[in-house]
Amino acid sequence: MLIIMGLDSPDKDVENVKDKVKSNGCVPHVIPGASKLAIGITGPTNKLNDEDFQLMPSVQEVVRVTKKYKLVSRQMKNEDTVIDFGSAKVGNKELMIIAGPCSVESRDQIFDIAGQLKEMGIKFLRAGAYKPRSSPYSFQGLKEKGIEYLLEVKKELGMKIVTEVLNPGTLGIVSEAADIIQIGARNMQNFTLIEEAGKTGKPILLKRGMSATVEDLLLSAEYILSQNNYNVILCERGIRTFETSTRNTLDLNAIPVIKQNSHLPIIVDPSHGIGIGDKVPNMALAAVASGADGLMIEVHHKPESALSDGYQSLTPKKFKELLNKLSELAPIVNKELKL
Ligand code: PEP
Ligand code: MN
């Protein structure tokens, strides 16, 4: 349920609405917006009577939200959510480009790649310090040491850091380095973790689970917004299908569907989506043509010796070629590549 009020509504009218919501066992969420003041209501809204609210001072409209997800829906908030990072934004015309290795492997490795990406104008560096690997015998990440190196990169190069958290116990240390906390595909429905990550107030990059529907993804995002954290970036990274010739099946259909149903920005990770480096650029271009707000791409200076996901990583040279193509494509789809 959504209560629309004028932007200039007196505080006491807004407080009265919120109190009435709470006294009925529901939770009011003031939704940020430029043109009107909206109060989203979650909880047992079937107990609420629309007319009781319609008659209250400053209330303009009462809307019933029919989707299972509420706060993330366009019904609740029609304007696109734009997240401002100072040096860049996501959710507006600017294409967000996040690039970097799958994992932090050493101080030299992360500085080498980050330095080359910074030269190209990339503002967001991705790299995992805690890695969720399918096999317990695979490289699990440098953990605390990896976070330490990311903090150094952040300080010395001024790049924004995107890095994954695997459990609530390491949320504190991961948030020290992360400008954006990544929730990986395997944890998309780890509701305790995503709620705790949401409570940090940091922007969250929520990757789609490999067997999750679009609705599941939006419901997971709903957990974060219901912690009053509206800074969520969704990420399509491929789903499991019967197809085995590629690592995953990149579901580009999800982009226009999500754009229609949610105000949240959605980016695409074609590296995990297709899993084959030389095919990543085409899928990246296709993602932008589908209306994505940005891309997350794995880049490694020596893909053949990477400790994780080398096969799907682009060399800095190939990545630069992709950036050139993206800058040509962007204006055609009403986007802008700001480097
Ligand atoms: C990653 O980004 O390196 C990663 C582990 O991705 P996903 O969670 O999508 O598999
Ligand atoms: Mn990876």
PDB file of N, CA and C and ligand atoms in Angstrom, residues 102 126 131 272 298 309 312, ligand 2:
ATOM      1  N   CYS A 102      38.703 -11.350 -10.955  1.00  0.00           N
ATOM      2  CA  CYS A 102      37.752 -12.089 -10.133  1.00  0.00           C
ATOM      3  C   CYS A 102      38.189 -11.965  -8.670  1.00  0.00           C
ATOM      4  N   ARG A 126      36.466  -3.999  -9.206  1.00  0.00           N
ATOM      5  CA  ARG A 126      35.921  -5.197  -8.561  1.00  0.00           C
ATOM      6  C   ARG A 126      37.057  -6.154  -8.247  1.00  0.00           C
ATOM      7  N   LYS A 131      36.196 -15.561  -1.475  1.00  0.00           N
ATOM      8  CA  LYS A 131      35.643 -16.136  -2.699  1.00  0.00           C
ATOM      9  C   LYS A 131      34.752 -17.351  -2.423  1.00  0.00           C
ATOM     10  N   HIS A 272      30.541 -13.841 -16.042  1.00  0.00           N
ATOM     11  CA  HIS A 272      29.977 -15.075 -15.487  1.00  0.00           C
ATOM     12  C   HIS A 272      28.816 -15.568 -16.360  1.00  0.00           C
ATOM     13  N   GLU A 298      35.088  -8.924 -15.782  1.00  0.00           N
ATOM     14  CA  GLU A 298      36.336  -9.411 -15.194  1.00  0.00           C
ATOM     15  C   GLU A 298      37.501  -9.138 -16.148  1.00  0.00           C
ATOM     16  N   ASP A 309      38.679 -17.813 -12.440  1.00  0.00           N
ATOM     17  CA  ASP A 309      37.961 -17.258 -13.588  1.00  0.00           C
ATOM     18  C   ASP A 309      38.817 -16.605 -14.673  1.00  0.00           C
ATOM     19  N   GLN A 312      37.401 -16.609 -18.410  1.00  0.00           N
ATOM     20  CA  GLN A 312      36.359 -15.660 -18.817  1.00  0.00           C
ATOM     21  C   GLN A 312      36.821 -14.203 -18.698  1.00  0.00           C
TER      22      GLN A 312
HETATM   23 MN    MN B   2      34.510 -14.538 -10.839  1.00  0.00          MN
END
